[in-house]
Coordinates of C-alpha atoms in Angstrom, one line a residue:
M935 CA 193.9 62.3 -114.3
T936 CA 190.1 62.5 -114.4
I937 CA 188.2 59.7 -116.1
A938 CA 184.8 59.6 -117.8
L939 CA 182.7 57.0 -119.6
R940 CA 181.4 57.0 -123.2
Y941 CA 178.6 54.4 -123.5
A942 CA 175.8 52.8 -125.5
A943 CA 173.0 50.4 -124.5
R944 CA 171.0 48.2 -126.8
S945 CA 168.4 45.5 -126.4
D946 CA 166.5 43.3 -128.8
V947 CA 163.8 40.8 -128.2
G948 CA 165.6 38.3 -130.5
L949 CA 164.1 36.0 -133.1
V950 CA 162.3 33.4 -130.9
R951 CA 160.9 35.3 -127.8
S952 CA 157.8 37.4 -128.2
N953 CA 158.6 39.7 -125.3
N954 CA 161.8 41.3 -123.9
Q955 CA 162.6 40.5 -120.3
D956 CA 166.1 42.0 -120.3
S957 CA 166.7 45.6 -119.1
A958 CA 169.8 47.8 -119.3
Y959 CA 170.9 51.2 -118.1
A960 CA 173.9 53.3 -119.2
G961 CA 174.8 56.7 -117.8
P962 CA 177.9 58.8 -116.9
R963 CA 178.6 56.9 -113.8
L964 CA 176.6 53.6 -114.0
L965 CA 176.4 50.7 -116.5
V966 CA 173.9 47.9 -115.8
V967 CA 172.5 44.8 -117.5
A968 CA 169.7 42.7 -116.0
D969 CA 168.2 39.5 -117.5
G970 CA 164.8 38.7 -116.0
M971 CA 163.1 35.3 -115.8
G972 CA 160.0 33.5 -114.6
G973 CA 156.4 33.9 -113.6
H974 CA 153.5 35.9 -115.1
A975 CA 155.2 38.9 -116.6
G976 CA 157.8 38.2 -113.9
G977 CA 160.9 38.6 -115.9
D978 CA 159.8 41.9 -117.3
I979 CA 159.2 43.3 -113.8
A980 CA 162.2 41.7 -112.1
S981 CA 164.8 43.2 -114.4
S982 CA 163.2 46.6 -114.4
V983 CA 162.9 46.6 -110.6
A984 CA 166.7 46.0 -110.4
V985 CA 167.4 48.8 -112.8
A986 CA 165.0 51.1 -111.0
H987 CA 166.9 50.6 -107.7
L988 CA 170.3 51.0 -109.3
A989 CA 169.6 54.0 -111.6
P990 CA 169.7 56.7 -108.8
L991 CA 173.3 55.8 -108.1
D992 CA 174.1 57.6 -111.4
D993 CA 173.1 60.9 -109.7
E994 CA 176.2 61.6 -107.6
A995 CA 179.9 60.9 -107.2
H996 CA 181.0 58.0 -105.0
G997 CA 184.2 56.9 -103.4
P998 CA 185.3 53.2 -103.9
D999 CA 184.1 52.0 -100.5
D1000 CA 180.8 54.0 -100.7
A1001 CA 180.2 52.7 -104.2
L1002 CA 180.3 49.0 -103.0
D1003 CA 178.0 49.9 -100.1
E1004 CA 175.6 51.6 -102.4
L1005 CA 175.6 48.7 -104.9
N1006 CA 175.0 46.2 -102.1
R1007 CA 172.1 48.3 -100.8
A1008 CA 170.5 48.7 -104.2
F1009 CA 170.7 44.9 -104.7
G1010 CA 169.2 44.3 -101.3
D1011 CA 166.4 46.8 -101.9
A1012 CA 165.6 45.3 -105.3
H1013 CA 165.5 41.8 -103.8
A1014 CA 163.1 43.0 -101.0
E1015 CA 160.8 44.6 -103.6
L1016 CA 160.7 41.4 -105.6
L1017 CA 159.8 39.4 -102.4
A1018 CA 157.0 41.8 -101.6
R1019 CA 155.6 41.8 -105.2
A1020 CA 155.6 38.0 -105.2
R1021 CA 153.8 37.8 -101.9
E1022 CA 151.2 40.3 -103.0
N1023 CA 150.7 38.6 -106.4
P1024 CA 151.0 34.8 -106.5
E1025 CA 151.1 35.0 -110.3
L1026 CA 154.6 36.5 -110.0
S1027 CA 156.0 33.5 -108.0
G1028 CA 159.3 32.5 -109.4
L1029 CA 160.3 35.8 -110.8
G1030 CA 164.0 36.7 -110.7
T1031 CA 166.8 38.5 -112.5
T1032 CA 170.5 38.5 -113.0
V1033 CA 172.3 41.8 -112.5
T1034 CA 175.8 43.0 -113.6
A1035 CA 176.6 46.6 -112.6
L1036 CA 179.6 48.9 -112.9
L1037 CA 179.6 52.1 -110.9
R1038 CA 182.3 54.7 -111.5
A1039 CA 184.0 55.7 -108.2
G1040 CA 186.6 58.4 -108.8
N1041 CA 189.2 56.8 -111.0
K1042 CA 188.0 53.3 -110.2
L1043 CA 185.0 51.1 -111.0
A1044 CA 183.0 49.3 -108.4
M1045 CA 181.4 46.1 -109.7
A1046 CA 178.5 44.0 -108.4
H1047 CA 177.4 40.8 -110.1
I1048 CA 174.8 38.0 -109.6
G1049 CA 173.6 35.4 -112.1
D1050 CA 175.0 34.6 -115.6
S1051 CA 175.0 38.0 -117.3
R1052 CA 178.6 38.9 -118.0
A1053 CA 181.1 41.7 -117.9
Y1054 CA 184.1 41.5 -120.2
L1055 CA 187.1 43.9 -120.3
L1056 CA 189.0 44.6 -123.5
R1057 CA 192.4 45.9 -122.5
D1058 CA 195.5 46.1 -124.7
G1059 CA 193.7 44.1 -127.4
E1060 CA 192.8 41.2 -125.1
L1061 CA 189.3 40.3 -124.0
T1062 CA 188.9 38.9 -120.5
Q1063 CA 185.7 37.7 -118.9
V1064 CA 185.7 39.5 -115.5
T1065 CA 182.6 37.9 -114.0
S1066 CA 182.0 34.3 -113.1
D1067 CA 178.6 32.7 -113.9
H1068 CA 176.6 31.7 -110.9
S1069 CA 175.3 28.6 -112.6
F1070 CA 175.2 24.9 -111.8
V1071 CA 177.4 24.1 -114.8
Q1072 CA 180.0 26.7 -113.9
H1073 CA 180.1 25.1 -110.4
L1074 CA 180.9 21.8 -112.1
V1075 CA 183.7 23.5 -114.1
N1076 CA 185.1 25.1 -111.0
T1077 CA 185.3 21.8 -109.2
G1078 CA 186.9 20.0 -112.2
K1079 CA 183.9 17.8 -113.0
I1080 CA 183.6 19.0 -116.6
T1081 CA 185.7 21.2 -118.9
Q1082 CA 184.7 24.7 -120.0
E1083 CA 184.2 23.3 -123.5
E1084 CA 181.8 20.7 -122.1
A1085 CA 180.0 23.4 -120.2
E1086 CA 179.2 25.3 -123.4
R1087 CA 177.2 22.3 -124.6
H1088 CA 175.8 21.1 -121.3
P1089 CA 172.0 20.7 -121.2
Q1090 CA 171.8 22.4 -117.8
R1091 CA 174.0 25.4 -118.7
S1092 CA 171.1 27.9 -117.9
V1093 CA 170.3 26.6 -114.4
L1094 CA 171.2 29.4 -112.0
L1095 CA 172.2 29.1 -108.4
R1096 CA 172.2 32.8 -107.5
V1097 CA 170.0 35.6 -108.7
L1098 CA 167.8 38.4 -107.3
G1099 CA 164.4 36.9 -106.9
D1100 CA 161.4 36.1 -104.7
F1101 CA 163.3 33.5 -102.5
D1102 CA 163.8 34.6 -98.9
M1103 CA 167.5 34.0 -98.8
E1104 CA 170.7 36.1 -98.2
I1105 CA 171.8 38.0 -101.3
L1106 CA 175.4 37.3 -102.1
P1107 CA 176.6 39.2 -105.2
D1108 CA 180.2 39.2 -106.2
V1109 CA 181.6 42.6 -105.5
S1110 CA 185.0 44.2 -106.4
V1111 CA 186.8 47.5 -107.1
R1112 CA 188.8 47.7 -110.3
E1113 CA 191.1 50.0 -112.0
A1114 CA 189.6 52.3 -114.6
R1115 CA 192.3 52.7 -117.2
P1116 CA 191.9 55.1 -120.2
G1117 CA 191.6 53.0 -123.3
D1118 CA 189.7 50.2 -121.6
R1119 CA 186.5 49.0 -123.2
W1120 CA 183.9 47.3 -121.1
L1121 CA 181.1 45.0 -122.4
L1122 CA 178.2 44.0 -120.2
C1123 CA 175.7 41.6 -121.8
S1124 CA 173.0 39.1 -121.2
D1125 CA 173.5 35.5 -122.2
G1126 CA 171.5 36.2 -125.4
L1127 CA 174.8 37.6 -126.7
S1128 CA 177.5 35.5 -124.9
G1129 CA 175.6 32.2 -125.6
V1130 CA 175.4 32.8 -129.3
V1131 CA 178.4 34.9 -130.4
S1132 CA 181.9 33.4 -129.9
R1133 CA 184.6 35.1 -127.8
D1134 CA 186.8 35.6 -130.8
T1135 CA 184.0 37.3 -132.7
M1136 CA 183.1 39.6 -129.8
T1137 CA 186.8 40.5 -129.5
E1138 CA 187.2 41.4 -133.1
T1139 CA 184.0 43.5 -133.1
L1140 CA 185.1 45.4 -129.9
L1141 CA 188.5 46.0 -131.4
V1142 CA 187.5 47.1 -134.9
E1143 CA 184.3 49.1 -134.3
R1144 CA 185.6 52.0 -132.1
D1145 CA 182.3 54.0 -132.0
V1146 CA 180.4 52.7 -129.0
D1147 CA 177.0 53.1 -130.7
R1148 CA 177.9 51.2 -133.8
C1149 CA 179.8 48.6 -131.8
A1150 CA 176.7 47.9 -129.6
D1151 CA 174.5 47.7 -132.8
Q1152 CA 176.9 45.4 -134.4
L1153 CA 177.0 43.0 -131.4
V1154 CA 173.2 42.8 -131.4
Q1155 CA 173.2 42.1 -135.2
L1156 CA 175.7 39.3 -134.7
A1157 CA 173.5 37.6 -132.2
L1158 CA 170.5 38.0 -134.5
R1159 CA 172.5 36.4 -137.4
G1160 CA 173.3 33.5 -135.0
G1161 CA 169.6 32.8 -134.5
A1162 CA 169.0 34.9 -131.3
P1163 CA 166.9 32.3 -129.4
D1164 CA 166.9 34.6 -126.4
N1165 CA 166.6 38.4 -125.7
V1166 CA 169.9 40.2 -126.6
T1167 CA 171.1 43.0 -124.4
V1168 CA 174.5 44.8 -124.5
V1169 CA 176.1 47.8 -122.9
V1170 CA 179.5 49.0 -124.3
G1171 CA 181.4 51.5 -122.2
D1172 CA 184.8 53.2 -123.0
V1173 CA 187.0 54.6 -120.3
L1174 CA 188.2 58.1 -121.3
D1175 CA 190.8 60.5 -119.9
V1176 CA 189.0 63.8 -119.7
D1177 CA 192.3 65.7 -120.2
D1178 CA 192.7 64.0 -123.6
L1179 CA 189.4 65.1 -125.0
P1180 CA 189.5 67.6 -127.8
D1181 CA 189.2 71.3 -126.8
G1182 CA 185.6 72.1 -126.2
A1183 CA 184.5 68.4 -126.0
A1184 CA 182.6 67.2 -123.0
P1185 CA 182.0 63.7 -121.7
P1186 CA 178.5 62.2 -122.3
T1187 CA 175.9 63.3 -119.8
G1188 CA 172.7 61.6 -121.0
S1189 CA 171.3 58.3 -119.8
Q1190 CA 169.8 55.3 -121.7
V1191 CA 167.3 52.8 -120.5
V1192 CA 166.5 49.9 -122.8
G1193 CA 164.8 46.5 -122.8
S1194 CA 161.8 45.6 -120.7
A1195 CA 161.9 49.1 -119.2
A1196 CA 161.1 50.4 -122.7
S1197 CA 157.8 50.5 -124.6
D1198 CA 159.5 48.7 -127.4
R1199 CA 162.8 47.0 -128.0
H1200 CA 164.4 50.1 -129.5
R1201 CA 163.8 53.2 -127.3
P1202 CA 163.6 54.1 -123.6
T1203 CA 160.3 54.8 -121.8
L1204 CA 158.7 57.3 -119.4
G1205 CA 155.5 57.4 -117.4
G1206 CA 153.6 55.4 -114.8
T1207 CA 154.6 54.7 -111.2
G1208 CA 156.2 51.3 -111.4
A1209 CA 159.8 50.2 -111.3
A1210 CA 160.5 50.4 -115.0
A1211 CA 159.0 53.9 -115.0
R1212 CA 161.2 55.0 -112.1
A1213 CA 164.4 54.0 -114.0
A1214 CA 163.1 55.7 -117.2
Q1215 CA 162.1 58.9 -115.3
H1216 CA 165.7 59.1 -114.0
A1217 CA 166.9 58.9 -117.6
A1218 CA 164.5 61.6 -118.7
S1219 CA 165.7 63.9 -115.9
V1220 CA 169.0 64.2 -117.8
G1221 CA 167.4 64.7 -121.2
T1222 CA 166.4 61.3 -122.7
P1223 CA 163.0 61.3 -124.5
V1224 CA 160.9 58.3 -123.5
E1225 CA 157.3 56.9 -123.5
P1226 CA 155.1 55.1 -121.0
L1227 CA 155.3 51.4 -120.2
D1228 CA 152.5 49.4 -118.6
E1229 CA 154.7 47.0 -116.7
D1230 CA 151.7 45.0 -115.4
E1231 CA 150.6 44.0 -118.9
P1232 CA 150.7 40.2 -119.2
A1233 CA 153.5 39.0 -121.5
P1234 CA 152.3 36.6 -124.2
S1235 CA 155.0 34.0 -123.5
R1236 CA 157.3 33.1 -120.7
R1237 CA 160.9 32.2 -120.7
L1238 CA 160.4 28.5 -120.1
R1239 CA 164.1 27.6 -120.1
R1240 CA 164.9 30.1 -117.4
L1241 CA 161.9 29.2 -115.3
V1242 CA 163.9 26.1 -114.4
W1243 CA 166.0 28.4 -112.1
S1244 CA 163.1 29.0 -109.7
L1245 CA 162.8 25.2 -109.1
V1246 CA 166.6 24.9 -108.7
A1247 CA 166.6 27.6 -106.1
L1248 CA 163.9 25.8 -104.1
L1249 CA 166.1 22.7 -104.1
V1250 CA 169.1 24.5 -102.9
V1251 CA 167.1 26.1 -100.1
A1252 CA 165.1 23.0 -99.1
G1253 CA 167.6 20.3 -100.0
V1254 CA 164.9 18.0 -101.5
A1255 CA 164.2 16.7 -105.0
V1256 CA 161.5 18.6 -106.8
A1257 CA 159.7 16.8 -109.6
G1258 CA 160.1 18.7 -112.8
W1259 CA 163.4 20.3 -112.1
A1260 CA 165.5 19.2 -115.1
G1261 CA 168.8 19.8 -113.3
W1262 CA 167.9 17.6 -110.4
Q1263 CA 166.5 15.0 -112.6
W1264 CA 169.8 14.9 -114.5
T1265 CA 171.8 14.4 -111.4
Q1266 CA 169.5 11.7 -110.2
Q1267 CA 170.0 9.7 -113.4
Q1268 CA 173.7 9.4 -112.4
Y1269 CA 175.3 6.8 -110.1
Y1270 CA 178.8 6.3 -108.7
V1271 CA 180.6 3.9 -106.4
G1272 CA 182.4 5.3 -103.5
T1273 CA 182.8 4.6 -99.8
A1274 CA 180.6 5.1 -96.8
D1275 CA 181.7 4.3 -93.2
G1276 CA 184.6 2.2 -94.4
Y1277 CA 182.5 0.1 -96.8
V1278 CA 182.0 0.1 -100.6
A1279 CA 178.7 1.9 -101.4
I1280 CA 176.6 2.9 -104.4
F1281 CA 175.4 6.5 -104.6
Q1282 CA 172.7 8.1 -106.7
G1283 CA 173.5 11.5 -108.0
I1284 CA 176.8 13.2 -108.5
D1285 CA 179.7 13.6 -106.1
Q1286 CA 179.1 17.3 -105.6
T1287 CA 177.7 19.8 -103.2
V1288 CA 176.1 23.2 -103.6
G1289 CA 176.9 25.0 -100.3
P1290 CA 175.9 22.7 -97.5
W1291 CA 173.7 20.5 -99.7
S1292 CA 174.8 17.3 -101.3
L1293 CA 173.7 16.3 -104.7
S1294 CA 174.0 12.5 -104.0
H1295 CA 172.9 10.0 -101.4
V1296 CA 173.7 6.3 -100.6
V1297 CA 171.3 3.8 -102.2
E1298 CA 173.2 0.6 -101.3
T1299 CA 176.0 -0.3 -99.0
S1300 CA 177.8 -3.6 -99.6
D1301 CA 179.5 -5.9 -97.1
L1302 CA 182.8 -5.2 -98.8
A1303 CA 185.2 -3.4 -96.5
V1304 CA 187.5 -0.9 -98.2
D1305 CA 190.5 -2.3 -96.3
E1306 CA 189.9 -5.7 -98.1
L1307 CA 190.6 -4.1 -101.5
P1308 CA 193.8 -3.8 -103.3
Q1309 CA 195.5 -0.4 -103.1
F1310 CA 194.7 0.6 -106.7
V1311 CA 191.0 -0.1 -106.2
R1312 CA 191.0 2.0 -103.1
E1313 CA 192.6 4.8 -104.9
R1314 CA 190.0 4.6 -107.6
L1315 CA 187.2 4.6 -105.1
D1316 CA 188.7 7.8 -103.6
Q1317 CA 188.0 9.4 -106.9
T1318 CA 184.7 7.6 -107.2
V1319 CA 183.7 5.3 -110.1
P1320 CA 180.8 6.9 -112.2
F1321 CA 178.0 5.0 -113.9
T1322 CA 175.0 6.0 -115.9
N1323 CA 172.7 3.4 -114.4
L1324 CA 172.3 1.4 -111.2
D1325 CA 172.7 -2.1 -112.8
D1326 CA 176.2 -1.3 -114.0
A1327 CA 177.2 0.1 -110.6
Q1328 CA 175.8 -3.1 -108.9
S1329 CA 177.7 -5.3 -111.3
W1330 CA 180.9 -3.5 -110.6
V1331 CA 180.5 -4.0 -106.9
E1332 CA 179.6 -7.7 -107.3
D1333 CA 182.8 -8.2 -109.3
R1334 CA 184.8 -6.6 -106.5
E1335 CA 183.0 -8.8 -103.9
A1336 CA 183.8 -11.9 -106.0
E1337 CA 187.4 -11.0 -106.2
A1338 CA 187.5 -10.6 -102.4
G1339 CA 185.9 -14.0 -102.0
L1340 CA 182.8 -12.9 -100.1
T1341 CA 180.2 -15.6 -99.5
G1342 CA 177.3 -15.5 -102.0
A1343 CA 179.2 -13.3 -104.5
E1344 CA 179.1 -14.4 -108.1
S1345 CA 181.4 -13.2 -111.0

């Protein structure tokens, strides 16, 4: 059995943004979605840099192990270029991009993913989210602090913990090799789609609209009908068995580049010497007509919501509070009572870590030893007792001190 891909890529600026910072690529061996963010024209450049480094992988066949190595190398090279650009041009400080990429490797698909763009697989009528968001809120879900339903409404759901960007840290994309089964349909998308259109609606659209071009168009239209507060980018890819194609039919061979690598939100681009142009030039080499893009042109508005990420990344690296970071401010408005060195203590923040960094610290330690408490109170402290302000936390500790008969305690 020999497999091939049938694919379509679409990107739209949406109904609120004035510029498109997403990029996408679709070709015979490679599918990519990148969602850029931050800085002076930074998101435009970041996503197109990522696509530019990945697009050449569409040129030749890869084995599964080689494919993962090539994806990792492309991610690393894109990250290095973003670092260099930010050093050369301070106005680009804070630029970054998510990337979700599928590379055909024989009869398998190699995947690399970083950020909160998503890959979904429709197989046997069931849609499964294959990637996991590298976001602060998803971390809370994974550790049982909030539910998936709460995550969808959480005010910090767009705060990212991992992206390609201008921060000098190790790049850790999720990588895997997956079966490519004829009849599978893959959807890669930015959160401009997944954040607006429900899973059920996406599933129905992917099932009913079998033509990849019409399906991609329909998904974008659904996001627009939902208000499209962000750029909307989708890539739909069907896995085909070449032996099952009609006589005389051939798998698709052209490539598509859309989004910030395009001169407008509808068609690919060609020309210039920058990152976006390199991706577009690759598409043109296999017959896609395109036009020039001036990727250094200042964008009229910035993605303020996603700019939060750059501050978050600084916190994760430095382990300090940064004024203005909405996510950190939210955690520091929380309190809980737990234990420290065998005594009851009040903590500011949330009982959570990101890598080696804690998101809480002790603000008060009482004279109440844990051993003096009833068993049920100790068990509750093991789980921590959350509060929304310091006064309530102090009152709870004072009540426990009074119950224990400590001198000076009042009920």
